[in-house]
Every structure is written in structure tokens, then in C-alpha cells.
Amino acid sequence: MRRVLILSVMVVGIALLLWAGWHNLRERRLAMQQARDRQVVLIPEKQGEAGEQAGEMPVMRGKAAPAFALTSLEGKKVSLADYKGRPVLVNFWATWCGPCKVEMPWFEQFRKQYAAQGFEILGLADDVDAGKDAIAKVASKAGVTYPILLTDGKVQTAYGGLDVLPMSFYVDRNGVIVEQTAGLGSKDQIEANIRKTIASGAPSQAGGQ
Amino acid sequence: MRRLLLGISLAGLSMGVAAAQSGSLTSSVVKTKQYIVFASDEQVVTAGKKSTVELHFKVNDGFHVNSHTPKSELLIPTNLTLQPAAGVTASAVEYPAGTAFSFSFEPGEKLDVYTGTFTVKIPVVAAAGSHTVQGVLHYQACDNAACYPPKSLPVEFVLTAKAAGALAR
């Protein structure tokens, strides 16, 4: 009887040990896989890859850009509808986001370069705690002259929740999001997306509308 | 022989249970969208005597968070706030020094960050008994190409204060 009891305890013990080992291994593999997936999303190697594999991030490409009306640093009311008929880059950034500040001077350069095609950039500061002065200081340091708008908490939700910064939405002249990117891309990728946005819905392609 | 078999069995059992419980620092955090994991170890101190509680955190691989003293006022520091707990008097939290870090695209700008595991120390004086202490770790994480909105990680640990004699035993 005792022998049976001891054997039973042994079997249960070994089974528990095996199960725990398997469970831990599985959890670790899952966590590693998820970390790897996230890495792919944030550091795209190819143009247009960001966003496509953005797991939890809703894909906004092909959808109408959510409307917004926000206040600029100068206190002016600015809405996306004001730019109807023009290609617009809607860029979410924050003062505490290093990668965001890297691409801002590039945006400024491309804004000038593609101004003739009506291209505009709207920088939406996704800062809850930073004051207006801090936001203005960072924008000025980056050499930004495009409108910087203060977010209202609702616009972030409308654009999918924004769990990552920088986040950019390339909106064509018809108000459709033609590209979305999460994280810092290369300068070439950004320019390619701008060109794609300008070309999308252009009069020659849209049958002369 | 029987004793040996029993010993092996019990050892197997305890190892199995321990293995199932371990991994609090390696468990998946994606569900809660946190980038730091807190190890909720039980803290045992001497009642009525100034002691130090150590809280262990782990930053997920591939990420970093600002240290408590980042090099720019615009950056959000890692900060632990504890709620008052009856029978526990906590002094100012002591944070570890950060390590230098710079983004590959901005090598000139040095940040002061925590990566991997880091330990926060709290000087406490606790009355005899078991106390549950709650708090929040506020932090902001980035990886090599992106940053994530500031997060609040709930922190809770059990602080058991025993009489000096009981602790020695």
C-alpha cells in the first residue's frame, strides 16, 4: 500500500515538473515571438512595411482620414477639412519622443520641396503633460514651420489609439489615407510615401476630376 | 530506499511548483501593454528597525526606459510612488543610476536609461505584522525606432515585519 502511495506521489511530482517546464518554455517562446513581431513592425526594412504588420494597430490605409478640428500653437482653429484637395501628412509626435524629433527637420525640408504640389504637414503634439511653451520650444528647435496642433484626446482614438510614436498618416487630396507608418523610418521611405500621397488621387489619375 | 524515493518525489513536486511560479520577470507583458515587469517578492524585515526594501523590475528585452534622472527636462523620469500603508513608514525612494544610451540615428545625444533589470530601494520602518504596500511605477519606454506613451505599472508587495528574535530563528 505504502509502495503504491509513494509511486503515486512520484508520478504526480514528475508530471508536475514536466508540465511546469513545458509551460515555462511555451510562455518564454510566446513572449519572444511577440517581442520579435513588435520589432518588425517598428523598424520596417522595406517601404510600406510599417503598419502592415502592426498586429494590434488598426490598419487605416484605404479609409477616409478621421476629421478633426484642433487648436494650433498660435491659438488658431485648424481642421483637416481646411486642406481638402491637398495631400497632407498627419504626424503624431511628442516632446519626450526622440525618434519623433529626428524626422521633423526632414518633414520641414519635404514640405518646401513639394509645396508646389500643395503638400502640407500637420504636426499633432500627443503630449498630455507638456505645456504649450515646451511643445513650441521643441518645434522651434527642430526648425518646424508647419502647423503644430494640440491634441484633444479624441483625435488619438479616432486614429487608432496611437500606442507608438512617431505615427504618421499620409492623406491624399481626396481625404483617403494612402499610407500609415509607426516608428521612425528612413528619410527615403518618408519621401517615397509623400510622393505616393501626392500621386494618389491626382487629377490625371482620377480621370480629370 | 523508500525514504529516498519519497525524497525524490517531494523534491520533484516542489521543483515543479516552484518552476510554475517562477518567471514573474519573464512572463508575457504584451497583454497589458506594459514594458516593465515587477517581481512581487515578499519582503521580510525586522519590526521597528530601519530596514531597506528592494523592489526588482525588469525592462523587456529591446526596450529602455528613462532613469529617475534623465538628462533632459522634456524626458519623463521613472518614478515610484507608494500609497501610505498603516504600520509602515517609508522614506524617500532610492533609485539606481542609469546607464548611458544613444539612439543609432542620434549618436551624439546621450540618454540616461534603465535596461534589463533594475532595483529600487525603499528605506522603511515597519510595525510587527504583515502589511500590503501598494504603489505605482510611472515610466516611459522606447525601443530603437519608436517611443511609447507613458505608462503606470501597479506595484504591490507584502512586507512582513518580525521581531528581531523571530527573524534570527
Coordinates of C-alpha atoms in Angstrom, one line a residue:
Chain A
M1 CA 0.0 0.0 0.0
R2 CA 2.8 2.4 1.0
R3 CA 4.7 1.5 -2.2
V4 CA 1.6 2.4 -4.2
L5 CA 1.3 5.7 -2.4
I6 CA 5.0 6.5 -2.9
L7 CA 4.8 5.6 -6.5
S8 CA 1.7 7.8 -7.0
V9 CA 3.4 10.8 -5.3
M10 CA 6.4 10.2 -7.6
V11 CA 4.3 10.1 -10.7
V12 CA 2.4 13.2 -9.8
G13 CA 5.6 15.0 -8.9
I14 CA 7.3 14.2 -12.2
A15 CA 4.2 15.0 -14.1
L16 CA 4.0 18.4 -12.4
L17 CA 7.7 19.0 -13.0
L18 CA 7.3 18.2 -16.7
W19 CA 4.2 20.3 -17.1
A20 CA 5.8 23.3 -15.3
G21 CA 8.9 23.1 -17.6
W22 CA 6.8 22.9 -20.7
H23 CA 4.6 25.7 -19.6
N24 CA 7.5 28.0 -18.8
L25 CA 9.2 27.2 -22.1
R26 CA 6.0 27.9 -24.0
E27 CA 5.5 31.2 -22.2
R28 CA 9.0 32.2 -22.9
R29 CA 8.8 31.3 -26.6
L30 CA 5.5 33.2 -26.9
A31 CA 6.9 36.3 -25.2
M32 CA 10.0 36.2 -27.5
Q33 CA 7.8 35.7 -30.6
Q34 CA 5.7 38.7 -29.6
A35 CA 8.7 40.9 -29.0
R36 CA 10.1 39.8 -32.4
D37 CA 6.8 40.7 -34.1
R38 CA 6.8 44.1 -32.5
Q39 CA 10.4 44.7 -33.6
V40 CA 9.4 44.0 -37.2
V41 CA 6.5 46.5 -37.0
L42 CA 8.6 49.3 -35.6
I43 CA 11.7 49.0 -37.7
P44 CA 10.5 48.5 -41.3
E45 CA 13.2 47.5 -43.7
K46 CA 11.0 48.0 -46.8
Q47 CA 8.9 50.9 -47.7
G48 CA 5.3 50.5 -46.7
E49 CA 6.0 47.6 -44.3
A50 CA 5.3 49.6 -41.2
G51 CA 1.7 49.4 -40.3
E52 CA 1.0 46.4 -42.5
Q53 CA 2.1 44.0 -39.8
A54 CA 1.1 46.2 -36.9
G55 CA -0.7 43.4 -35.1
E56 CA -2.7 45.4 -32.6
M57 CA -2.7 48.6 -34.5
P58 CA -5.7 49.1 -36.7
V59 CA -4.9 49.4 -40.4
M60 CA -6.3 52.8 -41.6
R61 CA -4.9 52.5 -45.1
G62 CA -7.6 52.9 -47.7
K63 CA -10.0 54.5 -45.2
A64 CA -11.2 58.1 -45.0
A65 CA -8.9 60.1 -42.7
P66 CA -10.9 60.9 -39.5
A67 CA -11.9 64.5 -39.3
F68 CA -10.5 66.8 -36.6
A69 CA -10.5 70.4 -35.6
L70 CA -7.7 71.4 -33.2
T71 CA -6.1 74.5 -31.9
S72 CA -2.6 75.4 -33.2
L73 CA 0.2 76.8 -31.1
E74 CA -0.9 80.2 -32.3
G75 CA -4.4 79.7 -31.0
K76 CA -5.9 79.3 -34.4
K77 CA -8.6 76.6 -35.1
V78 CA -7.3 74.2 -37.7
S79 CA -9.2 71.3 -39.2
L80 CA -8.3 68.6 -41.6
A81 CA -11.2 69.7 -43.8
D82 CA -9.3 73.0 -44.4
Y83 CA -6.9 71.0 -46.5
K84 CA -9.3 69.2 -48.7
G85 CA -8.0 68.8 -52.2
R86 CA -4.4 68.8 -50.9
P87 CA -2.1 65.9 -50.0
V88 CA -1.5 66.1 -46.2
L89 CA 0.9 64.3 -43.8
V90 CA -0.7 64.0 -40.4
N91 CA 2.1 63.3 -38.0
F92 CA 1.7 62.5 -34.3
W93 CA 4.7 63.2 -32.1
A94 CA 5.6 64.2 -28.5
T95 CA 8.2 66.3 -26.8
W96 CA 9.6 63.2 -25.0
C97 CA 9.9 61.1 -28.2
G98 CA 13.5 61.1 -29.5
P99 CA 12.7 59.4 -32.8
C100 CA 9.9 61.9 -33.5
K101 CA 12.3 64.8 -33.3
V102 CA 14.7 63.2 -35.8
E103 CA 12.2 63.2 -38.6
M104 CA 10.8 66.7 -38.0
P105 CA 13.5 68.6 -39.9
W106 CA 13.1 66.1 -42.8
F107 CA 9.4 66.9 -42.9
E108 CA 10.2 70.6 -43.0
Q109 CA 12.5 70.0 -45.9
F110 CA 10.0 67.9 -47.8
R111 CA 7.2 70.4 -47.1
K112 CA 9.3 73.1 -49.0
Q113 CA 10.3 70.7 -51.7
Y114 CA 6.7 69.6 -52.5
A115 CA 4.9 72.8 -51.8
A116 CA 4.2 73.4 -55.5
Q117 CA 2.1 70.2 -55.4
G118 CA 0.1 71.6 -52.5
F119 CA 1.7 69.2 -50.0
E120 CA 1.2 70.2 -46.3
I121 CA 2.1 68.7 -43.0
L122 CA 0.2 68.9 -39.7
G123 CA 2.1 68.0 -36.6
L124 CA -0.1 66.8 -33.8
A125 CA 1.6 67.0 -30.4
D126 CA 0.5 64.0 -28.4
D127 CA 1.6 65.5 -25.2
V128 CA -0.7 65.2 -22.1
D129 CA 1.6 67.0 -19.6
A130 CA 3.9 69.1 -21.7
G131 CA 2.9 72.8 -21.8
K132 CA 2.3 74.8 -24.9
D133 CA 5.7 76.5 -24.4
A134 CA 7.6 73.2 -24.2
I135 CA 5.9 72.0 -27.4
A136 CA 6.7 75.3 -29.2
K137 CA 10.3 75.1 -28.0
V138 CA 10.8 71.6 -29.4
A139 CA 9.2 72.5 -32.7
S140 CA 11.3 75.6 -33.0
K141 CA 14.5 73.7 -32.2
A142 CA 13.6 71.2 -35.0
G143 CA 13.2 74.2 -37.4
V144 CA 9.5 73.4 -37.9
T145 CA 7.3 76.0 -39.6
Y146 CA 4.3 73.7 -40.5
P147 CA 1.3 73.9 -38.2
I148 CA 1.7 72.3 -34.8
L149 CA -1.7 71.4 -33.3
L150 CA -2.6 70.5 -29.7
T151 CA -4.4 67.2 -29.5
D152 CA -7.7 66.8 -27.6
G153 CA -7.6 63.2 -26.5
K154 CA -10.2 62.3 -29.1
V155 CA -8.2 62.6 -32.2
Q156 CA -5.7 59.9 -31.0
T157 CA -8.6 57.5 -30.5
A158 CA -10.0 58.3 -34.0
Y159 CA -6.7 57.4 -35.5
G160 CA -6.5 54.0 -33.8
G161 CA -5.3 54.7 -30.2
L162 CA -1.6 55.6 -31.0
D163 CA 0.4 53.1 -28.9
V164 CA 3.5 54.1 -30.8
L165 CA 5.2 57.4 -31.7
P166 CA 6.0 58.8 -34.1
M167 CA 2.9 57.8 -36.1
S168 CA 2.2 59.2 -39.5
F169 CA -0.8 59.1 -41.8
Y170 CA -0.4 60.1 -45.4
V171 CA -3.7 61.6 -46.6
D172 CA -4.3 62.1 -50.3
R173 CA -6.2 65.0 -51.8
N174 CA -9.5 63.0 -51.6
G175 CA -9.1 62.6 -47.8
V176 CA -8.1 59.0 -48.0
I177 CA -5.2 57.5 -46.0
V178 CA -2.8 56.0 -48.6
E179 CA -0.1 55.1 -46.1
Q180 CA 0.5 54.8 -42.4
T181 CA 3.7 54.3 -40.6
A182 CA 4.7 53.6 -37.0
G183 CA 8.1 54.4 -35.6
L184 CA 11.0 56.2 -37.3
G185 CA 11.5 55.2 -41.0
S186 CA 14.3 56.4 -43.2
K187 CA 14.3 59.7 -45.0
D188 CA 14.0 57.9 -48.3
Q189 CA 10.9 56.0 -47.1
I190 CA 9.3 59.2 -45.9
E191 CA 9.9 60.9 -49.2
A192 CA 8.6 57.9 -51.1
N193 CA 5.4 58.0 -49.1
I194 CA 5.0 61.7 -49.7
R195 CA 5.4 61.2 -53.5
K196 CA 2.9 58.3 -53.3
T197 CA 0.4 60.6 -51.5
I198 CA 0.8 63.4 -53.9
A199 CA 0.3 61.0 -56.9
S200 CA -2.7 59.4 -55.3
G201 CA -6.0 60.9 -56.4
A202 CA -4.2 63.4 -58.7
P203 CA -6.4 64.9 -61.4
S204 CA -4.6 63.0 -64.2
Q205 CA -5.1 59.7 -62.4
A206 CA -8.7 60.4 -61.4
G207 CA -9.9 61.0 -64.9
G208 CA -9.6 64.7 -64.8
Q209 CA -11.8 65.3 -61.8
Chain B
M1 CA 15.2 3.2 -0.1
R2 CA 11.6 4.2 0.5
R3 CA 12.8 7.4 2.1
L4 CA 15.0 8.1 -0.9
L5 CA 12.1 7.6 -3.3
L6 CA 9.9 9.8 -1.2
G7 CA 12.5 12.5 -1.0
I8 CA 13.0 12.4 -4.8
S9 CA 9.2 12.6 -5.3
L10 CA 8.8 15.6 -2.9
A11 CA 11.8 17.3 -4.5
G12 CA 10.2 16.8 -7.9
L13 CA 6.9 18.2 -6.6
S14 CA 8.4 21.3 -5.0
M15 CA 10.6 21.9 -8.1
G16 CA 7.5 21.6 -10.3
V17 CA 5.5 24.1 -8.2
A18 CA 8.5 26.5 -8.0
A19 CA 9.0 26.3 -11.7
A20 CA 5.4 27.0 -12.3
Q21 CA 5.5 30.1 -10.0
S22 CA 8.8 31.4 -11.3
G23 CA 9.1 33.5 -14.4
S24 CA 7.3 36.5 -12.9
L25 CA 10.0 38.6 -14.6
T26 CA 9.8 36.7 -17.9
S27 CA 6.0 36.3 -18.3
S28 CA 4.3 37.8 -21.3
V29 CA 3.6 41.5 -20.9
V30 CA 2.0 42.2 -24.2
K31 CA -1.5 41.6 -22.9
T32 CA -1.3 44.6 -20.6
K33 CA 0.9 46.6 -22.9
Q34 CA 3.5 47.2 -20.2
Y35 CA 7.2 47.3 -21.0
I36 CA 8.3 46.7 -17.4
V37 CA 7.6 43.6 -15.3
F38 CA 7.6 43.8 -11.5
A39 CA 8.7 40.9 -9.3
S40 CA 6.4 40.9 -6.3
D41 CA 8.7 39.2 -3.9
E42 CA 7.7 39.1 -0.2
Q43 CA 9.8 41.4 1.9
V44 CA 10.8 40.3 5.4
V45 CA 12.3 43.0 7.8
T46 CA 12.9 43.5 11.5
A47 CA 10.0 45.1 13.2
G48 CA 10.6 48.6 14.5
K49 CA 14.0 48.8 12.9
K50 CA 15.1 50.8 9.9
S51 CA 15.3 48.4 7.0
T52 CA 15.6 48.5 3.3
V53 CA 13.0 47.0 0.9
E54 CA 14.3 46.1 -2.5
L55 CA 11.9 46.1 -5.4
H56 CA 13.0 44.3 -8.6
F57 CA 11.9 45.4 -12.1
K58 CA 12.8 44.1 -15.5
V59 CA 12.6 46.1 -18.7
N60 CA 11.5 44.0 -21.6
D61 CA 14.3 43.0 -24.0
G62 CA 14.8 45.5 -26.8
F63 CA 13.3 48.4 -24.8
H64 CA 14.7 51.0 -22.4
V65 CA 13.1 53.5 -20.0
N66 CA 14.4 56.8 -18.8
S67 CA 16.2 56.6 -15.5
H68 CA 14.9 58.6 -12.5
T69 CA 17.2 61.4 -13.5
P70 CA 17.1 61.7 -17.3
K71 CA 19.3 64.2 -18.9
S72 CA 16.6 66.4 -20.3
E73 CA 13.7 68.1 -18.6
L74 CA 11.5 67.0 -21.5
L75 CA 12.0 63.3 -20.8
I76 CA 9.7 61.5 -18.4
P77 CA 11.6 60.0 -15.5
T78 CA 10.9 56.6 -14.0
N79 CA 9.2 57.3 -10.7
L80 CA 7.8 55.2 -8.0
T81 CA 5.0 56.5 -5.7
L82 CA 3.8 54.4 -2.8
Q83 CA 0.5 54.8 -1.0
P84 CA 0.6 55.2 2.7
A85 CA 0.2 51.8 4.5
A86 CA -0.8 51.5 8.1
G87 CA 2.2 50.4 10.3
V88 CA 4.8 51.3 7.6
T89 CA 6.8 54.4 7.5
A90 CA 8.7 54.7 4.2
S91 CA 11.4 57.3 3.4
A92 CA 12.4 58.7 0.1
V93 CA 12.8 56.1 -2.7
E94 CA 16.3 55.4 -3.8
Y95 CA 16.8 54.8 -7.5
P96 CA 19.8 53.2 -9.2
A97 CA 22.0 55.2 -11.5
G98 CA 21.1 54.8 -15.2
T99 CA 23.4 53.8 -18.0
A100 CA 24.3 55.9 -21.0
F101 CA 22.4 55.2 -24.2
S102 CA 22.1 56.9 -27.5
F103 CA 19.9 56.1 -30.5
S104 CA 21.8 54.8 -33.5
F105 CA 20.3 57.7 -35.6
E106 CA 21.4 60.2 -32.9
P107 CA 24.7 59.1 -31.6
G108 CA 25.6 62.5 -30.2
E109 CA 22.8 62.7 -27.7
K110 CA 23.3 60.6 -24.6
L111 CA 20.3 59.4 -22.6
D112 CA 20.3 58.1 -19.1
V113 CA 18.3 54.9 -19.1
Y114 CA 17.4 51.6 -17.4
T115 CA 17.6 48.4 -19.4
G116 CA 17.4 44.8 -18.3
T117 CA 16.8 44.5 -14.5
F118 CA 16.9 47.4 -12.1
T119 CA 16.3 47.6 -8.4
V120 CA 14.6 50.4 -6.4
K121 CA 15.3 50.6 -2.7
I122 CA 12.9 52.0 -0.1
P123 CA 14.1 52.6 3.5
V124 CA 11.2 51.6 5.8
V125 CA 10.4 51.2 9.4
A126 CA 7.5 48.7 9.9
A127 CA 5.5 47.6 12.9
A128 CA 5.3 43.9 13.6
G129 CA 2.9 42.1 11.4
S130 CA 2.1 41.7 7.7
H131 CA 1.5 44.8 5.6
T132 CA 0.4 45.1 2.0
V133 CA 2.0 48.1 0.3
Q134 CA 0.7 49.4 -2.9
G135 CA 2.1 51.9 -5.3
V136 CA 2.6 52.9 -9.0
L137 CA 5.7 52.9 -11.1
H138 CA 5.4 55.7 -13.7
Y139 CA 7.7 55.3 -16.7
Q140 CA 8.1 55.9 -20.4
A141 CA 9.6 53.3 -22.7
C142 CA 11.3 53.5 -26.1
D143 CA 13.0 51.0 -28.4
N144 CA 15.4 51.6 -31.2
A145 CA 13.0 53.3 -33.5
A146 CA 9.9 54.4 -31.6
C147 CA 8.6 55.6 -28.2
Y148 CA 5.5 54.6 -26.3
P149 CA 3.2 56.7 -24.3
P150 CA 3.9 57.0 -20.5
K151 CA 2.7 54.0 -18.5
S152 CA 1.7 53.4 -14.9
L153 CA 2.6 49.9 -13.6
P154 CA 0.7 48.9 -10.4
V155 CA 3.1 47.7 -7.7
E156 CA 2.1 45.7 -4.7
F157 CA 4.2 43.8 -2.2
V158 CA 3.7 42.2 1.1
L159 CA 6.0 43.5 3.9
T160 CA 6.3 41.2 6.8
A161 CA 7.9 42.7 9.9
K162 CA 9.1 40.2 12.5
A163 CA 10.6 40.7 16.0
A164 CA 14.4 40.6 16.0
G165 CA 14.4 37.3 17.8
A166 CA 11.9 35.7 15.4
L167 CA 13.9 36.8 12.4
A168 CA 17.1 35.3 13.7
R169 CA 15.4 31.9 14.1

